[in-house]
């Protein structure tokens, strides 16, 4: 059988696990009613492997969302991914959430502003433009809004609304977006691991 890619997204607060094979998503835990909202990664993985008829040792790549976002859930996801990567002797590719959300929301022209809640009064703030994440910072909400006032036109993604701007398009990337990001990433070292983006408090 062909190789299997494991993908995990959790920084929006709702863990999702997917399995890909032959360039396409074959299992997505968010589409299984009994797994909706589950944080049992072992159960999600075992269910997915059974559904696509694969064995654990057929997983050759792992991609894990590293945030920024929900710190606890992101750390748990990374710990599972890193532990499994170590056990199987395979790399874990770090997938920055804002690059994923930007790619998901980008229409090919309009920049995407990414805003997610952090510990009050801070936010995670990013800008996705021309197919890439060009800016990211953990800052005061008022500072992020000051920078937004300097932008001519943009769309929103994340979980923070902005007055006078259309509601955020999404706070979750499609698992196919994670797979595309993985496929475009240079092959990592076998001991590569995912380290969550954490808040810097000053």
PDB file of C-alpha atoms in Angstrom:
ATOM      1  CA  UNK A   1       0.000   0.000   0.000  1.00  0.00           C
ATOM      2  CA  UNK A   2       1.016   3.641  -0.466  1.00  0.00           C
ATOM      3  CA  UNK A   3       2.366   5.850   2.293  1.00  0.00           C
ATOM      4  CA  UNK A   4       0.012   7.599   4.724  1.00  0.00           C
ATOM      5  CA  UNK A   5       0.278  11.200   5.954  1.00  0.00           C
ATOM      6  CA  UNK A   6      -1.147  12.110   9.369  1.00  0.00           C
ATOM      7  CA  UNK A   7      -2.419  15.673   9.847  1.00  0.00           C
ATOM      8  CA  UNK A   8      -3.512  17.312  13.107  1.00  0.00           C
ATOM      9  CA  UNK A   9      -5.176  20.706  13.571  1.00  0.00           C
ATOM     10  CA  UNK A  10      -6.093  21.932  17.035  1.00  0.00           C
ATOM     11  CA  UNK A  11      -5.158  25.573  17.629  1.00  0.00           C
ATOM     12  CA  UNK A  12      -8.720  26.796  17.034  1.00  0.00           C
ATOM     13  CA  UNK A  13      -9.714  24.798  20.130  1.00  0.00           C
ATOM     14  CA  UNK A  14     -11.360  21.836  18.374  1.00  0.00           C
ATOM     15  CA  UNK A  15      -8.924  19.004  17.534  1.00  0.00           C
ATOM     16  CA  UNK A  16      -9.234  17.417  14.099  1.00  0.00           C
ATOM     17  CA  UNK A  17      -7.166  14.503  12.819  1.00  0.00           C
ATOM     18  CA  UNK A  18      -6.941  13.510   9.153  1.00  0.00           C
ATOM     19  CA  UNK A  19      -5.196  10.818   7.129  1.00  0.00           C
ATOM     20  CA  UNK A  20      -4.097  11.319   3.536  1.00  0.00           C
ATOM     21  CA  UNK A  21      -3.020   8.828   0.920  1.00  0.00           C
ATOM     22  CA  UNK A  22      -2.229   9.205  -2.781  1.00  0.00           C
ATOM     23  CA  UNK A  23      -2.451  12.986  -2.603  1.00  0.00           C
ATOM     24  CA  UNK A  24      -5.927  13.208  -1.084  1.00  0.00           C
ATOM     25  CA  UNK A  25      -7.607  13.263   2.317  1.00  0.00           C
ATOM     26  CA  UNK A  26      -9.061   9.806   2.974  1.00  0.00           C
ATOM     27  CA  UNK A  27     -10.207  10.324   6.567  1.00  0.00           C
ATOM     28  CA  UNK A  28     -11.260  13.462   8.454  1.00  0.00           C
ATOM     29  CA  UNK A  29     -12.338  13.069  12.085  1.00  0.00           C
ATOM     30  CA  UNK A  30     -14.542  16.178  11.873  1.00  0.00           C
ATOM     31  CA  UNK A  31     -16.789  14.255   9.469  1.00  0.00           C
ATOM     32  CA  UNK A  32     -17.368  11.442  11.977  1.00  0.00           C
ATOM     33  CA  UNK A  33     -20.208  12.365  14.316  1.00  0.00           C
ATOM     34  CA  UNK A  34     -18.959  10.212  17.206  1.00  0.00           C
ATOM     35  CA  UNK A  35     -15.553  11.961  17.075  1.00  0.00           C
ATOM     36  CA  UNK A  36     -16.818  15.547  16.841  1.00  0.00           C
ATOM     37  CA  UNK A  37     -15.012  17.593  19.502  1.00  0.00           C
ATOM     38  CA  UNK A  38     -13.050  14.570  20.741  1.00  0.00           C
ATOM     39  CA  UNK A  39      -9.616  15.092  22.274  1.00  0.00           C
ATOM     40  CA  UNK A  40      -8.837  11.379  22.256  1.00  0.00           C
ATOM     41  CA  UNK A  41      -6.116  11.340  19.591  1.00  0.00           C
ATOM     42  CA  UNK A  42      -5.535   7.631  19.911  1.00  0.00           C
ATOM     43  CA  UNK A  43      -9.207   6.910  19.236  1.00  0.00           C
ATOM     44  CA  UNK A  44      -9.280   9.289  16.283  1.00  0.00           C
ATOM     45  CA  UNK A  45      -6.137   7.710  14.815  1.00  0.00           C
ATOM     46  CA  UNK A  46      -7.305   4.128  15.324  1.00  0.00           C
ATOM     47  CA  UNK A  47     -10.692   4.963  13.770  1.00  0.00           C
ATOM     48  CA  UNK A  48      -9.029   6.609  10.784  1.00  0.00           C
ATOM     49  CA  UNK A  49      -6.563   3.791  10.155  1.00  0.00           C
ATOM     50  CA  UNK A  50      -9.367   1.234  10.295  1.00  0.00           C
ATOM     51  CA  UNK A  51     -11.500   3.298   7.922  1.00  0.00           C
ATOM     52  CA  UNK A  52      -8.814   3.570   5.222  1.00  0.00           C
ATOM     53  CA  UNK A  53      -7.469   0.058   5.804  1.00  0.00           C
ATOM     54  CA  UNK A  54      -3.981   1.109   6.895  1.00  0.00           C
ATOM     55  CA  UNK A  55      -1.536   0.075   9.604  1.00  0.00           C
ATOM     56  CA  UNK A  56       0.257   2.412  11.998  1.00  0.00           C
ATOM     57  CA  UNK A  57       3.637   1.682  10.401  1.00  0.00           C
ATOM     58  CA  UNK A  58       2.353   2.917   7.029  1.00  0.00           C
ATOM     59  CA  UNK A  59       2.398   6.505   8.337  1.00  0.00           C
ATOM     60  CA  UNK A  60       5.511   8.135   6.888  1.00  0.00           C
ATOM     61  CA  UNK A  61       4.818  11.831   7.560  1.00  0.00           C
ATOM     62  CA  UNK A  62       3.118  13.816  10.316  1.00  0.00           C
ATOM     63  CA  UNK A  63       2.011  17.432  10.041  1.00  0.00           C
ATOM     64  CA  UNK A  64       0.923  19.287  13.170  1.00  0.00           C
ATOM     65  CA  UNK A  65      -0.668  22.715  13.586  1.00  0.00           C
ATOM     66  CA  UNK A  66       1.558  24.725  15.961  1.00  0.00           C
ATOM     67  CA  UNK A  67      -0.705  27.721  16.488  1.00  0.00           C
ATOM     68  CA  UNK A  68      -0.920  30.461  17.523  1.00  0.00           C
ATOM     69  CA  UNK A  69      -4.224  29.829  19.220  1.00  0.00           C
ATOM     70  CA  UNK A  70      -5.477  27.777  22.144  1.00  0.00           C
ATOM     71  CA  UNK A  71      -2.275  27.053  24.027  1.00  0.00           C
ATOM     72  CA  UNK A  72      -3.293  23.946  25.971  1.00  0.00           C
ATOM     73  CA  UNK A  73      -4.961  22.157  23.082  1.00  0.00           C
ATOM     74  CA  UNK A  74      -2.106  23.076  20.706  1.00  0.00           C
ATOM     75  CA  UNK A  75       0.500  21.742  23.122  1.00  0.00           C
ATOM     76  CA  UNK A  76      -1.432  18.497  23.585  1.00  0.00           C
ATOM     77  CA  UNK A  77      -1.666  17.981  19.831  1.00  0.00           C
ATOM     78  CA  UNK A  78       2.059  18.644  19.391  1.00  0.00           C
ATOM     79  CA  UNK A  79       2.936  16.274  22.227  1.00  0.00           C
ATOM     80  CA  UNK A  80       0.922  13.488  20.587  1.00  0.00           C
ATOM     81  CA  UNK A  81       2.427  14.183  17.159  1.00  0.00           C
ATOM     82  CA  UNK A  82       5.984  14.381  18.495  1.00  0.00           C
ATOM     83  CA  UNK A  83       5.612  11.228  20.580  1.00  0.00           C
ATOM     84  CA  UNK A  84       4.260   9.291  17.616  1.00  0.00           C
ATOM     85  CA  UNK A  85       6.971  10.675  15.343  1.00  0.00           C
ATOM     86  CA  UNK A  86       9.650   9.573  17.792  1.00  0.00           C
ATOM     87  CA  UNK A  87       8.106   6.108  18.132  1.00  0.00           C
ATOM     88  CA  UNK A  88       7.845   5.586  14.371  1.00  0.00           C
ATOM     89  CA  UNK A  89      11.172   7.261  13.602  1.00  0.00           C
ATOM     90  CA  UNK A  90       9.591   9.778  11.212  1.00  0.00           C
ATOM     91  CA  UNK A  91       9.584  13.591  11.025  1.00  0.00           C
ATOM     92  CA  UNK A  92       6.886  15.916  12.316  1.00  0.00           C
ATOM     93  CA  UNK A  93       6.357  18.996  10.163  1.00  0.00           C
ATOM     94  CA  UNK A  94       5.320  22.174  11.993  1.00  0.00           C
ATOM     95  CA  UNK A  95       2.310  23.818  10.311  1.00  0.00           C
ATOM     96  CA  UNK A  96       1.850  27.495  11.342  1.00  0.00           C
ATOM     97  CA  UNK A  97      -1.853  28.130  11.864  1.00  0.00           C
ATOM     98  CA  UNK A  98      -1.823  31.655  10.443  1.00  0.00           C
ATOM     99  CA  UNK A  99      -0.180  30.494   7.199  1.00  0.00           C
ATOM    100  CA  UNK A 100      -2.904  27.838   6.933  1.00  0.00           C
ATOM    101  CA  UNK A 101      -5.777  30.226   7.729  1.00  0.00           C
ATOM    102  CA  UNK A 102      -4.381  32.821   5.348  1.00  0.00           C
ATOM    103  CA  UNK A 103      -4.163  30.293   2.525  1.00  0.00           C
ATOM    104  CA  UNK A 104      -7.707  29.149   3.287  1.00  0.00           C
ATOM    105  CA  UNK A 105      -9.177  32.666   3.203  1.00  0.00           C
ATOM    106  CA  UNK A 106      -7.022  34.271   0.475  1.00  0.00           C
ATOM    107  CA  UNK A 107      -8.939  35.078  -2.714  1.00  0.00           C
ATOM    108  CA  UNK A 108      -5.824  35.646  -4.802  1.00  0.00           C
ATOM    109  CA  UNK A 109      -5.879  39.431  -4.416  1.00  0.00           C
ATOM    110  CA  UNK A 110      -7.167  40.801  -1.119  1.00  0.00           C
ATOM    111  CA  UNK A 111      -4.805  40.598   1.888  1.00  0.00           C
ATOM    112  CA  UNK A 112      -6.074  38.567   4.825  1.00  0.00           C
ATOM    113  CA  UNK A 113      -5.813  39.923   8.360  1.00  0.00           C
ATOM    114  CA  UNK A 114      -5.573  37.163  10.966  1.00  0.00           C
ATOM    115  CA  UNK A 115      -6.717  37.819  14.518  1.00  0.00           C
ATOM    116  CA  UNK A 116      -7.040  35.321  17.351  1.00  0.00           C
ATOM    117  CA  UNK A 117      -7.615  35.858  21.045  1.00  0.00           C
ATOM    118  CA  UNK A 118      -4.666  35.499  23.396  1.00  0.00           C
ATOM    119  CA  UNK A 119      -4.483  36.164  27.120  1.00  0.00           C
ATOM    120  CA  UNK A 120      -6.284  39.480  27.628  1.00  0.00           C
ATOM    121  CA  UNK A 121      -5.576  42.184  26.632  1.00  0.00           C
ATOM    122  CA  UNK A 122      -3.359  40.565  23.983  1.00  0.00           C
ATOM    123  CA  UNK A 123      -4.123  39.107  20.565  1.00  0.00           C
ATOM    124  CA  UNK A 124      -2.306  37.144  17.895  1.00  0.00           C
ATOM    125  CA  UNK A 125      -2.106  39.350  14.801  1.00  0.00           C
ATOM    126  CA  UNK A 126      -0.956  38.451  11.311  1.00  0.00           C
ATOM    127  CA  UNK A 127      -1.166  39.527   7.688  1.00  0.00           C
ATOM    128  CA  UNK A 128      -1.299  37.109   4.749  1.00  0.00           C
ATOM    129  CA  UNK A 129      -0.529  38.686   1.381  1.00  0.00           C
ATOM    130  CA  UNK A 130       0.451  37.402  -2.083  1.00  0.00           C
ATOM    131  CA  UNK A 131       0.278  33.782  -0.992  1.00  0.00           C
ATOM    132  CA  UNK A 132       2.426  34.081   2.136  1.00  0.00           C
ATOM    133  CA  UNK A 133       2.273  35.074   5.795  1.00  0.00           C
ATOM    134  CA  UNK A 134       4.191  38.359   5.748  1.00  0.00           C
ATOM    135  CA  UNK A 135       3.641  39.522   9.322  1.00  0.00           C
ATOM    136  CA  UNK A 136       2.953  38.007  12.728  1.00  0.00           C
ATOM    137  CA  UNK A 137       3.080  39.389  16.246  1.00  0.00           C
ATOM    138  CA  UNK A 138       1.650  38.842  19.701  1.00  0.00           C
ATOM    139  CA  UNK A 139       0.521  42.304  20.754  1.00  0.00           C
ATOM    140  CA  UNK A 140      -2.063  44.404  22.545  1.00  0.00           C
ATOM    141  CA  UNK A 141      -5.453  44.367  20.816  1.00  0.00           C
ATOM    142  CA  UNK A 142      -5.407  48.170  20.540  1.00  0.00           C
ATOM    143  CA  UNK A 143      -2.009  48.044  18.794  1.00  0.00           C
ATOM    144  CA  UNK A 144      -3.294  45.508  16.268  1.00  0.00           C
ATOM    145  CA  UNK A 145      -6.337  47.694  15.560  1.00  0.00           C
ATOM    146  CA  UNK A 146      -4.104  50.737  15.021  1.00  0.00           C
ATOM    147  CA  UNK A 147      -2.200  48.811  12.355  1.00  0.00           C
ATOM    148  CA  UNK A 148      -5.481  47.714  10.758  1.00  0.00           C
ATOM    149  CA  UNK A 149      -6.486  51.364  10.375  1.00  0.00           C
ATOM    150  CA  UNK A 150      -3.513  51.810   8.040  1.00  0.00           C
ATOM    151  CA  UNK A 151      -4.655  49.070   5.661  1.00  0.00           C
ATOM    152  CA  UNK A 152      -6.761  50.043   2.676  1.00  0.00           C
ATOM    153  CA  UNK A 153      -8.663  46.790   2.074  1.00  0.00           C
ATOM    154  CA  UNK A 154      -8.559  43.363   3.675  1.00  0.00           C
ATOM    155  CA  UNK A 155     -10.613  40.344   4.647  1.00  0.00           C
ATOM    156  CA  UNK A 156     -10.631  38.731   8.092  1.00  0.00           C
ATOM    157  CA  UNK A 157      -9.883  35.266   9.441  1.00  0.00           C
ATOM    158  CA  UNK A 158      -9.673  34.081  13.032  1.00  0.00           C
ATOM    159  CA  UNK A 159     -12.065  34.682  15.913  1.00  0.00           C
ATOM    160  CA  UNK A 160     -12.062  38.454  16.473  1.00  0.00           C
ATOM    161  CA  UNK A 161     -14.560  40.670  14.605  1.00  0.00           C
ATOM    162  CA  UNK A 162     -13.632  44.174  13.486  1.00  0.00           C
ATOM    163  CA  UNK A 163     -16.289  46.872  13.333  1.00  0.00           C
ATOM    164  CA  UNK A 164     -17.132  47.857   9.783  1.00  0.00           C
ATOM    165  CA  UNK A 165     -15.478  44.777   8.254  1.00  0.00           C
ATOM    166  CA  UNK A 166     -17.156  41.575   7.089  1.00  0.00           C
ATOM    167  CA  UNK A 167     -17.090  38.833   9.758  1.00  0.00           C
ATOM    168  CA  UNK A 168     -14.047  36.515   9.781  1.00  0.00           C
ATOM    169  CA  UNK A 169     -14.222  34.050   6.896  1.00  0.00           C
ATOM    170  CA  UNK A 170     -12.958  31.134   8.948  1.00  0.00           C
ATOM    171  CA  UNK A 171     -11.060  30.120  12.057  1.00  0.00           C
ATOM    172  CA  UNK A 172     -10.256  26.653  10.727  1.00  0.00           C
ATOM    173  CA  UNK A 173      -8.351  25.494   7.670  1.00  0.00           C
ATOM    174  CA  UNK A 174      -9.618  22.652   5.509  1.00  0.00           C
ATOM    175  CA  UNK A 175      -7.504  19.534   5.987  1.00  0.00           C
ATOM    176  CA  UNK A 176      -6.709  19.606   2.259  1.00  0.00           C
ATOM    177  CA  UNK A 177      -5.041  22.979   2.907  1.00  0.00           C
ATOM    178  CA  UNK A 178      -2.821  21.353   5.537  1.00  0.00           C
ATOM    179  CA  UNK A 179      -1.917  18.604   3.053  1.00  0.00           C
ATOM    180  CA  UNK A 180      -1.038  21.139   0.346  1.00  0.00           C
ATOM    181  CA  UNK A 181       1.169  23.022   2.826  1.00  0.00           C
ATOM    182  CA  UNK A 182       2.879  19.749   3.761  1.00  0.00           C
ATOM    183  CA  UNK A 183       3.502  18.847   0.133  1.00  0.00           C
ATOM    184  CA  UNK A 184       5.066  22.265  -0.527  1.00  0.00           C
ATOM    185  CA  UNK A 185       7.392  22.017   2.478  1.00  0.00           C
ATOM    186  CA  UNK A 186      10.989  20.842   1.879  1.00  0.00           C
ATOM    187  CA  UNK A 187      11.583  17.356   3.231  1.00  0.00           C
ATOM    188  CA  UNK A 188      12.538  17.713   6.906  1.00  0.00           C
ATOM    189  CA  UNK A 189      15.176  15.862   8.880  1.00  0.00           C
ATOM    190  CA  UNK A 190      13.937  12.569  10.293  1.00  0.00           C
ATOM    191  CA  UNK A 191      14.161  13.974  13.827  1.00  0.00           C
ATOM    192  CA  UNK A 192      12.153  17.156  13.041  1.00  0.00           C
ATOM    193  CA  UNK A 193       9.498  17.946  15.645  1.00  0.00           C
ATOM    194  CA  UNK A 194       6.677  20.468  16.096  1.00  0.00           C
ATOM    195  CA  UNK A 195       7.043  23.193  18.726  1.00  0.00           C
ATOM    196  CA  UNK A 196       3.936  25.302  19.476  1.00  0.00           C
ATOM    197  CA  UNK A 197       3.999  29.072  19.152  1.00  0.00           C
ATOM    198  CA  UNK A 198       3.549  30.349  22.697  1.00  0.00           C
ATOM    199  CA  UNK A 199       2.549  33.707  24.098  1.00  0.00           C
ATOM    200  CA  UNK A 200       5.322  36.001  25.245  1.00  0.00           C
ATOM    201  CA  UNK A 201       4.265  37.949  28.314  1.00  0.00           C
ATOM    202  CA  UNK A 202       6.138  41.065  29.319  1.00  0.00           C
TER     203      UNK A 202
END
